[in-house]
C-alpha positions as protocol buffer text, in pm:
chain_id: "A"
residue {
  index: 1
  type: MET
  ca { x: 10428 y: 7622 z: 7328 }
}
residue {
  index: 2
  type: GLU
  ca { x: 10294 y: 7971 z: 7382 }
}
residue {
  index: 3
  type: LYS
  ca { x: 10521 y: 8239 z: 7560 }
}
residue {
  index: 4
  type: THR
  ca { x: 10446 y: 8350 z: 7892 }
}
residue {
  index: 5
  type: VAL
  ca { x: 10574 y: 8693 z: 8039 }
}
residue {
  index: 6
  type: PHE
  ca { x: 10841 y: 8497 z: 8198 }
}
residue {
  index: 7
  type: ASP
  ca { x: 10996 y: 8437 z: 7866 }
}
residue {
  index: 8
  type: ASN
  ca { x: 11022 y: 8800 z: 7768 }
}
residue {
  index: 9
  type: ILE
  ca { x: 11202 y: 8947 z: 8080 }
}
residue {
  index: 10
  type: ASP
  ca { x: 11569 y: 8925 z: 8064 }
}
residue {
  index: 11
  type: PRO
  ca { x: 11689 y: 8658 z: 8259 }
}
residue {
  index: 12
  type: VAL
  ca { x: 11914 y: 8855 z: 8482 }
}
residue {
  index: 13
  type: ILE
  ca { x: 11615 y: 9066 z: 8599 }
}
residue {
  index: 14
  type: LEU
  ca { x: 11401 y: 8759 z: 8651 }
}
residue {
  index: 15
  type: ALA
  ca { x: 11671 y: 8612 z: 8871 }
}
residue {
  index: 16
  type: ARG
  ca { x: 11678 y: 8940 z: 9060 }
}
residue {
  index: 17
  type: VAL
  ca { x: 11346 y: 8931 z: 9139 }
}
residue {
  index: 18
  type: ARG
  ca { x: 11329 y: 8600 z: 9242 }
}
residue {
  index: 19
  type: SER
  ca { x: 11601 y: 8676 z: 9521 }
}
residue {
  index: 20
  type: MET
  ca { x: 11456 y: 9001 z: 9643 }
}
residue {
  index: 21
  type: ARG
  ca { x: 11359 y: 9060 z: 9998 }
}
residue {
  index: 22
  type: LEU
  ca { x: 11131 y: 9309 z: 10164 }
}
residue {
  index: 23
  type: PHE
  ca { x: 11469 y: 9458 z: 10266 }
}
residue {
  index: 24
  type: ASP
  ca { x: 11504 y: 9569 z: 9910 }
}
residue {
  index: 25
  type: ASP
  ca { x: 11334 y: 9885 z: 9864 }
}
residue {
  index: 26
  type: GLU
  ca { x: 11172 y: 9835 z: 9515 }
}
residue {
  index: 27
  type: PHE
  ca { x: 11052 y: 9524 z: 9594 }
}
residue {
  index: 28
  type: MET
  ca { x: 10907 y: 9633 z: 9934 }
}
residue {
  index: 29
  type: SER
  ca { x: 10731 y: 9939 z: 9764 }
}
residue {
  index: 30
  type: ALA
  ca { x: 10543 y: 9722 z: 9536 }
}
residue {
  index: 31
  type: VAL
  ca { x: 10447 y: 9508 z: 9810 }
}
residue {
  index: 32
  type: PHE
  ca { x: 10295 y: 9772 z: 10019 }
}
residue {
  index: 33
  type: SER
  ca { x: 10226 y: 10029 z: 9730 }
}
residue {
  index: 34
  type: ASP
  ca { x: 9796 y: 10074 z: 9742 }
}
residue {
  index: 35
  type: ASP
  ca { x: 9755 y: 9769 z: 9953 }
}
residue {
  index: 36
  type: ILE
  ca { x: 9592 y: 9902 z: 10255 }
}
residue {
  index: 37
  type: GLU
  ca { x: 9547 y: 9585 z: 10433 }
}
residue {
  index: 38
  type: THR
  ca { x: 9918 y: 9490 z: 10396 }
}
residue {
  index: 39
  type: THR
  ca { x: 10027 y: 9861 z: 10507 }
}
residue {
  index: 40
  type: GLN
  ca { x: 9808 y: 9811 z: 10815 }
}
residue {
  index: 41
  type: LEU
  ca { x: 9966 y: 9510 z: 10936 }
}
residue {
  index: 42
  type: LEU
  ca { x: 10299 y: 9650 z: 10880 }
}
residue {
  index: 43
  type: ILE
  ca { x: 10221 y: 9956 z: 11066 }
}
residue {
  index: 44
  type: ARG
  ca { x: 10012 y: 9765 z: 11373 }
}
residue {
  index: 45
  type: ILE
  ca { x: 10336 y: 9561 z: 11423 }
}
residue {
  index: 46
  type: LEU
  ca { x: 10574 y: 9827 z: 11408 }
}
residue {
  index: 47
  type: LEU
  ca { x: 10357 y: 10040 z: 11673 }
}
residue {
  index: 48
  type: ASN
  ca { x: 10232 y: 9765 z: 11845 }
}
residue {
  index: 49
  type: ARG
  ca { x: 9885 y: 9866 z: 11804 }
}
residue {
  index: 50
  type: ASN
  ca { x: 9620 y: 9646 z: 11712 }
}
residue {
  index: 51
  type: ASP
  ca { x: 9327 y: 9902 z: 11688 }
}
residue {
  index: 52
  type: LEU
  ca { x: 9479 y: 10131 z: 11412 }
}
residue {
  index: 53
  type: THR
  ca { x: 9310 y: 10168 z: 11077 }
}
residue {
  index: 54
  type: VAL
  ca { x: 9508 y: 10282 z: 10766 }
}
residue {
  index: 55
  type: THR
  ca { x: 9307 y: 10438 z: 10484 }
}
residue {
  index: 56
  type: LYS
  ca { x: 9548 y: 10534 z: 10245 }
}
residue {
  index: 57
  type: SER
  ca { x: 9903 y: 10343 z: 10128 }
}
residue {
  index: 58
  type: MET
  ca { x: 10139 y: 10476 z: 9849 }
}
residue {
  index: 59
  type: SER
  ca { x: 10485 y: 10388 z: 9753 }
}
residue {
  index: 60
  type: GLN
  ca { x: 10790 y: 10585 z: 9547 }
}
residue {
  index: 61
  type: VAL
  ca { x: 10600 y: 10906 z: 9654 }
}
residue {
  index: 62
  type: GLN
  ca { x: 10787 y: 11222 z: 9523 }
}
residue {
  index: 63
  type: LYS
  ca { x: 10799 y: 11501 z: 9720 }
}
residue {
  index: 64
  type: THR
  ca { x: 10908 y: 11798 z: 9468 }
}
residue {
  index: 65
  type: ASN
  ca { x: 11112 y: 12107 z: 9618 }
}
residue {
  index: 66
  type: LEU
  ca { x: 11109 y: 12393 z: 9374 }
}
residue {
  index: 67
  type: PHE
  ca { x: 11421 y: 12549 z: 9536 }
}
residue {
  index: 68
  type: GLY
  ca { x: 11606 y: 12266 z: 9597 }
}
residue {
  index: 69
  type: LYS
  ca { x: 11644 y: 11888 z: 9695 }
}
residue {
  index: 70
  type: SER
  ca { x: 11353 y: 11656 z: 9608 }
}
residue {
  index: 71
  type: VAL
  ca { x: 11292 y: 11340 z: 9762 }
}
residue {
  index: 72
  type: LYS
  ca { x: 11120 y: 11006 z: 9704 }
}
residue {
  index: 73
  type: LEU
  ca { x: 10954 y: 10851 z: 9998 }
}
residue {
  index: 74
  type: ASP
  ca { x: 10953 y: 10447 z: 10002 }
}
residue {
  index: 75
  type: VAL
  ca { x: 10601 y: 10402 z: 10150 }
}
residue {
  index: 76
  type: VAL
  ca { x: 10370 y: 10679 z: 10283 }
}
residue {
  index: 77
  type: ALA
  ca { x: 10044 y: 10600 z: 10430 }
}
residue {
  index: 78
  type: GLU
  ca { x: 9743 y: 10780 z: 10646 }
}
residue {
  index: 79
  type: ASP
  ca { x: 9534 y: 10654 z: 10906 }
}
residue {
  index: 80
  type: ILE
  ca { x: 9146 y: 10746 z: 11011 }
}
residue {
  index: 81
  type: PHE
  ca { x: 9266 y: 11044 z: 11211 }
}
residue {
  index: 82
  type: LYS
  ca { x: 9470 y: 11168 z: 10942 }
}
residue {
  index: 83
  type: THR
  ca { x: 9807 y: 11062 z: 11143 }
}
residue {
  index: 84
  type: GLU
  ca { x: 10096 y: 11051 z: 10846 }
}
residue {
  index: 85
  type: TYR
  ca { x: 10354 y: 10744 z: 10832 }
}
residue {
  index: 86
  type: ASN
  ca { x: 10659 y: 10769 z: 10652 }
}
residue {
  index: 87
  type: ILE
  ca { x: 10835 y: 10417 z: 10647 }
}
residue {
  index: 88
  type: GLU
  ca { x: 11176 y: 10383 z: 10469 }
}
residue {
  index: 89
  type: ILE
  ca { x: 11404 y: 10082 z: 10405 }
}
residue {
  index: 90
  type: GLN
  ca { x: 11765 y: 10136 z: 10450 }
}
residue {
  index: 91
  type: ARG
  ca { x: 11991 y: 9858 z: 10406 }
}
residue {
  index: 92
  type: ALA
  ca { x: 12315 y: 10031 z: 10408 }
}
residue {
  index: 93
  type: ASP
  ca { x: 12451 y: 10147 z: 10758 }
}
residue {
  index: 94
  type: ALA
  ca { x: 12497 y: 10513 z: 10588 }
}
residue {
  index: 95
  type: GLY
  ca { x: 12157 y: 10673 z: 10455 }
}
residue {
  index: 96
  type: ALA
  ca { x: 11969 y: 10681 z: 10817 }
}
residue {
  index: 97
  type: GLY
  ca { x: 12151 y: 10999 z: 10966 }
}
residue {
  index: 98
  type: ALA
  ca { x: 11938 y: 11276 z: 11149 }
}
residue {
  index: 99
  type: ARG
  ca { x: 11962 y: 11502 z: 10912 }
}
residue {
  index: 100
  type: ARG
  ca { x: 11822 y: 11314 z: 10655 }
}
residue {
  index: 101
  type: ILE
  ca { x: 11498 y: 11227 z: 10841 }
}
residue {
  index: 102
  type: ARG
  ca { x: 11481 y: 11622 z: 10944 }
}
residue {
  index: 103
  type: TYR
  ca { x: 11462 y: 11667 z: 10565 }
}
residue {
  index: 104
  type: HIS
  ca { x: 11195 y: 11428 z: 10534 }
}
residue {
  index: 105
  type: GLN
  ca { x: 10995 y: 11583 z: 10793 }
}
residue {
  index: 106
  type: ALA
  ca { x: 11023 y: 11901 z: 10650 }
}
residue {
  index: 107
  type: MET
  ca { x: 10919 y: 11806 z: 10296 }
}
residue {
  index: 108
  type: LEU
  ca { x: 10611 y: 11592 z: 10434 }
}
residue {
  index: 109
  type: ASP
  ca { x: 10525 y: 11907 z: 10658 }
}
residue {
  index: 110
  type: SER
  ca { x: 10570 y: 12127 z: 10387 }
}
residue {
  index: 111
  type: HIS
  ca { x: 10333 y: 11942 z: 10166 }
}
residue {
  index: 112
  type: THR
  ca { x: 10073 y: 11889 z: 10407 }
}
residue {
  index: 113
  type: LEU
  ca { x: 10000 y: 12239 z: 10552 }
}
residue {
  index: 114
  type: GLN
  ca { x: 9779 y: 12447 z: 10307 }
}
residue {
  index: 115
  type: LYS
  ca { x: 9862 y: 12790 z: 10229 }
}
residue {
  index: 116
  type: GLY
  ca { x: 9700 y: 13013 z: 10495 }
}
residue {
  index: 117
  type: GLY
  ca { x: 9669 y: 12699 z: 10727 }
}
residue {
  index: 118
  type: SER
  ca { x: 9763 y: 12701 z: 11122 }
}
residue {
  index: 119
  type: TYR
  ca { x: 10044 y: 12525 z: 11244 }
}
residue {
  index: 120
  type: LYS
  ca { x: 9847 y: 12338 z: 11462 }
}
residue {
  index: 121
  type: ASP
  ca { x: 9687 y: 12180 z: 11164 }
}
residue {
  index: 122
  type: LEU
  ca { x: 10005 y: 11957 z: 11086 }
}
residue {
  index: 123
  type: PRO
  ca { x: 9909 y: 11623 z: 11163 }
}
residue {
  index: 124
  type: ASN
  ca { x: 10073 y: 11344 z: 11410 }
}
residue {
  index: 125
  type: LEU
  ca { x: 10365 y: 11211 z: 11179 }
}
residue {
  index: 126
  type: TYR
  ca { x: 10585 y: 10921 z: 11221 }
}
residue {
  index: 127
  type: ILE
  ca { x: 10904 y: 10844 z: 11046 }
}
residue {
  index: 128
  type: ILE
  ca { x: 11004 y: 10492 z: 11054 }
}
residue {
  index: 129
  type: PHE
  ca { x: 11328 y: 10338 z: 10961 }
}
residue {
  index: 130
  type: ILE
  ca { x: 11373 y: 9955 z: 10888 }
}
residue {
  index: 131
  type: LEU
  ca { x: 11731 y: 9908 z: 10923 }
}
residue {
  index: 132
  type: GLU
  ca { x: 11863 y: 9583 z: 10789 }
}
residue {
  index: 133
  type: HIS
  ca { x: 12158 y: 9609 z: 11057 }
}
residue {
  index: 134
  type: ASP
  ca { x: 12159 y: 9714 z: 11403 }
}
residue {
  index: 135
  type: ILE
  ca { x: 12344 y: 10045 z: 11333 }
}
residue {
  index: 136
  type: PHE
  ca { x: 12333 y: 10169 z: 11708 }
}
residue {
  index: 137
  type: GLU
  ca { x: 12457 y: 9786 z: 11847 }
}
residue {
  index: 138
  type: LYS
  ca { x: 12243 y: 9777 z: 12125 }
}
residue {
  index: 139
  type: GLY
  ca { x: 12035 y: 9489 z: 12063 }
}
residue {
  index: 140
  type: LEU
  ca { x: 11736 y: 9686 z: 12124 }
}
residue {
  index: 141
  type: PRO
  ca { x: 11425 y: 9581 z: 11879 }
}
residue {
  index: 142
  type: VAL
  ca { x: 11365 y: 9961 z: 11850 }
}
residue {
  index: 143
  type: TYR
  ca { x: 11544 y: 10278 z: 11875 }
}
residue {
  index: 144
  type: ARG
  ca { x: 11309 y: 10581 z: 11932 }
}
residue {
  index: 145
  type: VAL
  ca { x: 11393 y: 10948 z: 11896 }
}
residue {
  index: 146
  type: ASN
  ca { x: 11266 y: 11129 z: 12237 }
}
residue {
  index: 147
  type: LYS
  ca { x: 11291 y: 11519 z: 12231 }
}
residue {
  index: 148
  type: ILE
  ca { x: 11326 y: 11684 z: 12546 }
}
residue {
  index: 149
  type: LEU
  ca { x: 11379 y: 12011 z: 12718 }
}
residue {
  index: 150
  type: ASN
  ca { x: 11642 y: 12148 z: 12949 }
}
residue {
  index: 151
  type: ILE
  ca { x: 11365 y: 12180 z: 13220 }
}
residue {
  index: 152
  type: GLN
  ca { x: 11292 y: 11945 z: 13470 }
}
residue {
  index: 153
  type: ASP
  ca { x: 10969 y: 11864 z: 13661 }
}
residue {
  index: 154
  type: LYS
  ca { x: 10942 y: 11784 z: 14039 }
}
residue {
  index: 155
  type: ASP
  ca { x: 11057 y: 11435 z: 14010 }
}
residue {
  index: 156
  type: GLY
  ca { x: 11374 y: 11552 z: 13804 }
}
residue {
  index: 157
  type: ASN
  ca { x: 11264 y: 11417 z: 13460 }
}
residue {
  index: 158
  type: ASN
  ca { x: 11325 y: 11676 z: 13145 }
}
residue {
  index: 159
  type: LEU
  ca { x: 10997 y: 11777 z: 13034 }
}
residue {
  index: 160
  type: PRO
  ca { x: 10927 y: 11659 z: 12678 }
}
residue {
  index: 161
  type: PHE
  ca { x: 10951 y: 11860 z: 12363 }
}
residue {
  index: 162
  type: ASP
  ca { x: 10670 y: 11735 z: 12182 }
}
residue {
  index: 163
  type: ASP
  ca { x: 10620 y: 11848 z: 11812 }
}
residue {
  index: 164
  type: ASP
  ca { x: 10393 y: 11519 z: 11734 }
}
residue {
  index: 165
  type: CYS
  ca { x: 10692 y: 11403 z: 11477 }
}
residue {
  index: 166
  type: ASN
  ca { x: 10760 y: 11020 z: 11612 }
}
residue {
  index: 167
  type: ILE
  ca { x: 11082 y: 10898 z: 11493 }
}
residue {
  index: 168
  type: MET
  ca { x: 11170 y: 10529 z: 11498 }
}
residue {
  index: 169
  type: TYR
  ca { x: 11456 y: 10312 z: 11393 }
}
residue {
  index: 170
  type: VAL
  ca { x: 11358 y: 9927 z: 11381 }
}
residue {
  index: 171
  type: ASN
  ca { x: 11608 y: 9682 z: 11406 }
}
residue {
  index: 172
  type: GLY
  ca { x: 11596 y: 9462 z: 11127 }
}
residue {
  index: 173
  type: GLU
  ca { x: 11860 y: 9214 z: 11304 }
}
residue {
  index: 174
  type: TYR
  ca { x: 11596 y: 9150 z: 11572 }
}
residue {
  index: 175
  type: LYS
  ca { x: 11441 y: 8801 z: 11560 }
}
residue {
  index: 176
  type: GLY
  ca { x: 11261 y: 8790 z: 11902 }
}
residue {
  index: 177
  type: ASP
  ca { x: 10964 y: 8535 z: 11926 }
}
residue {
  index: 178
  type: ASP
  ca { x: 10726 y: 8813 z: 11930 }
}
residue {
  index: 179
  type: PRO
  ca { x: 10537 y: 9003 z: 11643 }
}
residue {
  index: 180
  type: LEU
  ca { x: 10844 y: 9241 z: 11544 }
}
residue {
  index: 181
  type: GLY
  ca { x: 11063 y: 8969 z: 11561 }
}
residue {
  index: 182
  type: ARG
  ca { x: 10874 y: 8764 z: 11304 }
}
residue {
  index: 183
  type: LEU
  ca { x: 10818 y: 9052 z: 11084 }
}
residue {
  index: 184
  type: MET
  ca { x: 11192 y: 9124 z: 11091 }
}
residue {
  index: 185
  type: HIS
  ca { x: 11229 y: 8743 z: 10989 }
}
residue {
  index: 186
  type: ASP
  ca { x: 10991 y: 8763 z: 10703 }
}
residue {
  index: 187
  type: PHE
  ca { x: 11165 y: 9097 z: 10587 }
}
residue {
  index: 188
  type: SER
  ca { x: 11472 y: 8895 z: 10554 }
}
residue {
  index: 189
  type: THR
  ca { x: 11366 y: 8610 z: 10344 }
}
residue {
  index: 190
  type: ALA
  ca { x: 11300 y: 8547 z: 9982 }
}
residue {
  index: 191
  type: ASN
  ca { x: 11073 y: 8265 z: 10006 }
}
residue {
  index: 192
  type: ALA
  ca { x: 10714 y: 8334 z: 10083 }
}
residue {
  index: 193
  type: ASP
  ca { x: 10695 y: 7970 z: 10213 }
}
residue {
  index: 194
  type: GLU
  ca { x: 10907 y: 8082 z: 10492 }
}
residue {
  index: 195
  type: MET
  ca { x: 10706 y: 8373 z: 10601 }
}
residue {
  index: 196
  type: TYR
  ca { x: 10517 y: 8383 z: 10946 }
}
residue {
  index: 197
  type: TYR
  ca { x: 10248 y: 8653 z: 10809 }
}
residue {
  index: 198
  type: GLU
  ca { x: 10021 y: 8475 z: 10537 }
}
residue {
  index: 199
  type: GLU
  ca { x: 9946 y: 8848 z: 10413 }
}
residue {
  index: 200
  type: LEU
  ca { x: 10306 y: 8915 z: 10314 }
}
residue {
  index: 201
  type: ALA
  ca { x: 10345 y: 8595 z: 10177 }
}
residue {
  index: 202
  type: THR
  ca { x: 10049 y: 8607 z: 9932 }
}
residue {
  index: 203
  type: ARG
  ca { x: 10182 y: 8955 z: 9861 }
}
residue {
  index: 204
  type: MET
  ca { x: 10528 y: 8815 z: 9769 }
}
residue {
  index: 205
  type: ARG
  ca { x: 10381 y: 8508 z: 9578 }
}
residue {
  index: 206
  type: PHE
  ca { x: 10191 y: 8732 z: 9373 }
}
residue {
  index: 207
  type: PHE
  ca { x: 10519 y: 8931 z: 9264 }
}
residue {
  index: 208
  type: LYS
  ca { x: 10725 y: 8645 z: 9205 }
}
residue {
  index: 209
  type: GLN
  ca { x: 10487 y: 8356 z: 9073 }
}
residue {
  index: 210
  type: ASP
  ca { x: 10180 y: 8535 z: 8923 }
}
residue {
  index: 211
  type: GLU
  ca { x: 10285 y: 8680 z: 8575 }
}
residue {
  index: 212
  type: ARG
  ca { x: 10106 y: 9027 z: 8629 }
}
residue {
  index: 213
  type: GLY
  ca { x: 10296 y: 9070 z: 8946 }
}
residue {
  index: 214
  type: VAL
  ca { x: 10652 y: 8963 z: 8779 }
}
residue {
  index: 215
  type: ASP
  ca { x: 10620 y: 9194 z: 8515 }
}
residue {
  index: 216
  type: MET
  ca { x: 10539 y: 9504 z: 8744 }
}
residue {
  index: 217
  type: VAL
  ca { x: 10838 y: 9412 z: 8975 }
}
residue {
  index: 218
  type: SER
  ca { x: 11058 y: 9348 z: 8646 }
}
residue {
  index: 219
  type: ARG
  ca { x: 10982 y: 9695 z: 8502 }
}
residue {
  index: 220
  type: ILE
  ca { x: 11078 y: 9857 z: 8887 }
}
residue {
  index: 221
  type: VAL
  ca { x: 11372 y: 9665 z: 8893 }
}
residue {
  index: 222
  type: GLU
  ca { x: 11472 y: 9815 z: 8519 }
}
residue {
  index: 223
  type: GLU
  ca { x: 11351 y: 10141 z: 8599 }
}
residue {
  index: 224
  type: TYR
  ca { x: 11587 y: 10143 z: 8930 }
}
residue {
  index: 225
  type: GLY
  ca { x: 11868 y: 10008 z: 8763 }
}
residue {
  index: 226
  type: ASP
  ca { x: 11862 y: 10261 z: 8523 }
}
residue {
  index: 227
  type: LEU
  ca { x: 11822 y: 10549 z: 8778 }
}
residue {
  index: 228
  type: ARG
  ca { x: 12113 y: 10392 z: 8974 }
}
residue {
  index: 229
  type: ALA
  ca { x: 12319 y: 10394 z: 8664 }
}
residue {
  index: 230
  type: ALA
  ca { x: 12221 y: 10748 z: 8597 }
}
residue {
  index: 231
  type: GLU
  ca { x: 12309 y: 10860 z: 8969 }
}
residue {
  index: 232
  type: ALA
  ca { x: 12660 y: 10658 z: 8923 }
}
residue {
  index: 233
  type: LEU
  ca { x: 12745 y: 10864 z: 8616 }
}
residue {
  index: 234
  type: LYS
  ca { x: 12649 y: 11211 z: 8763 }
}
residue {
  index: 235
  type: GLN
  ca { x: 12861 y: 11138 z: 9091 }
}
residue {
  index: 236
  type: GLN
  ca { x: 13152 y: 10992 z: 8869 }
}
residue {
  index: 237
  type: THR
  ca { x: 13112 y: 11335 z: 8650 }
}
residue {
  index: 238
  type: ILE
  ca { x: 13112 y: 11533 z: 9023 }
}
residue {
  index: 239
  type: ASN
  ca { x: 13442 y: 11334 z: 9135 }
}
residue {
  index: 240
  type: THR
  ca { x: 13608 y: 11443 z: 8808 }
}
residue {
  index: 241
  type: VAL
  ca { x: 13541 y: 11811 z: 8833 }
}
residue {
  index: 242
  type: LYS
  ca { x: 13667 y: 11806 z: 9187 }
}
residue {
  index: 243
  type: ASN
  ca { x: 13982 y: 11635 z: 9109 }
}
residue {
  index: 244
  type: PHE
  ca { x: 14070 y: 11837 z: 8798 }
}
residue {
  index: 245
  type: PHE
  ca { x: 13991 y: 12163 z: 9006 }
}
residue {
  index: 246
  type: ALA
  ca { x: 14204 y: 12083 z: 9308 }
}
residue {
  index: 247
  type: ASN
  ca { x: 14494 y: 12015 z: 9079 }
}
residue {
  index: 248
  type: GLY
  ca { x: 14438 y: 12366 z: 8918 }
}
residue {
  index: 249
  type: VAL
  ca { x: 14254 y: 12329 z: 8627 }
}
residue {
  index: 250
  type: THR
  ca { x: 14040 y: 12615 z: 8547 }
}
residue {
  index: 251
  type: ILE
  ca { x: 13681 y: 12609 z: 8525 }
}
residue {
  index: 252
  type: GLU
  ca { x: 13675 y: 12698 z: 8175 }
}
residue {
  index: 253
  type: ILE
  ca { x: 13898 y: 12424 z: 8060 }
}
residue {
  index: 254
  type: ILE
  ca { x: 13703 y: 12160 z: 8290 }
}
residue {
  index: 255
  type: ALA
  ca { x: 13387 y: 12272 z: 8124 }
}
residue {
  index: 256
  type: LYS
  ca { x: 13500 y: 12227 z: 7747 }
}
residue {
  index: 257
  type: SER
  ca { x: 13669 y: 11863 z: 7830 }
}
residue {
  index: 258
  type: LEU
  ca { x: 13340 y: 11723 z: 7993 }
}
residue {
  index: 259
  type: HIS
  ca { x: 13126 y: 11898 z: 7740 }
}
residue {
  index: 260
  type: MET
  ca { x: 12924 y: 12092 z: 8042 }
}
residue {
  index: 261
  type: THR
  ca { x: 12851 y: 12461 z: 8082 }
}
residue {
  index: 262
  type: VAL
  ca { x: 13062 y: 12687 z: 8276 }
}
residue {
  index: 263
  type: GLU
  ca { x: 12793 y: 12724 z: 8497 }
}
residue {
  index: 264
  type: GLN
  ca { x: 12747 y: 12366 z: 8589 }
}
residue {
  index: 265
  type: VAL
  ca { x: 13115 y: 12346 z: 8662 }
}
residue {
  index: 266
  type: GLN
  ca { x: 13086 y: 12645 z: 8894 }
}
residue {
  index: 267
  type: GLU
  ca { x: 12770 y: 12490 z: 9099 }
}
residue {
  index: 268
  type: ILE
  ca { x: 12972 y: 12178 z: 9166 }
}
residue {
  index: 269
  type: VAL
  ca { x: 13283 y: 12380 z: 9268 }
}
residue {
  index: 270
  type: GLN
  ca { x: 13070 y: 12604 z: 9503 }
}
residue {
  index: 271
  type: GLU
  ca { x: 12907 y: 12284 z: 9649 }
}
residue {
  index: 272
  type: THR
  ca { x: 13238 y: 12153 z: 9723 }
}
residue {
  index: 273
  type: SER
  ca { x: 13379 y: 12485 z: 9878 }
}
residue {
  index: 274
  type: THR
  ca { x: 13068 y: 12543 z: 10094 }
}
residue {
  index: 275
  type: VAL
  ca { x: 13090 y: 12169 z: 10241 }
}
residue {
  index: 276
  type: GLN
  ca { x: 13490 y: 12203 z: 10334 }
}
residue {
  index: 277
  type: ALA
  ca { x: 13394 y: 12553 z: 10484 }
}
């Protein structure tokens, strides 16, 4: 019998692909990447707007910072009015903090405004975190961030501070009998046959049953595994440096013991001191 793509994939990786849901960011990125219609469906449901037209959809978009931390964004999209959308999947309760969103906004804005451009040229922006858990524990389907001034109108309402950056947290535990509830159900299942939205089911079947789709996702899973292993090793090294330094070991001895440069050890020590301060 002739071998197929499935025979050449590590069984562990293949099992991982078969069990994946849209709440797994690597799978979600594959499903929505370069698929304008599916991304449009997603954004229309999230914003409850049937008139919205998406013109561009990309996933795992790297925003590089030459002077600091770069970021990789799960899904970035644009509509006909040049409004930008950054949609992130967050399974862990940690990782969706206000400062991360602040940094995402800064990176998106800095890569949008051209040199010599005016601040008024910045497009409207939506940063949407789809959370697997209800981290605010209030049972709301969506939590919106409203920025206000300490100035009130004649009715006693605080005036809005409108910078055209709209921040939303979507509660993945919400399962109401409405479009958003059905969408969160579809994000939570690994079985395309259980999905409400046929557009999402079709994409899931492609990436789990079609040879080309499975091969693509398998490569992504392998790449993510390598990145996570590298990140874990990096964090282990940082923790070791911190422990050595806290116990009085000199920077020079730490560098020699861990086969690092003195400058690398100094950088970790300095970052630790800054955080503690």
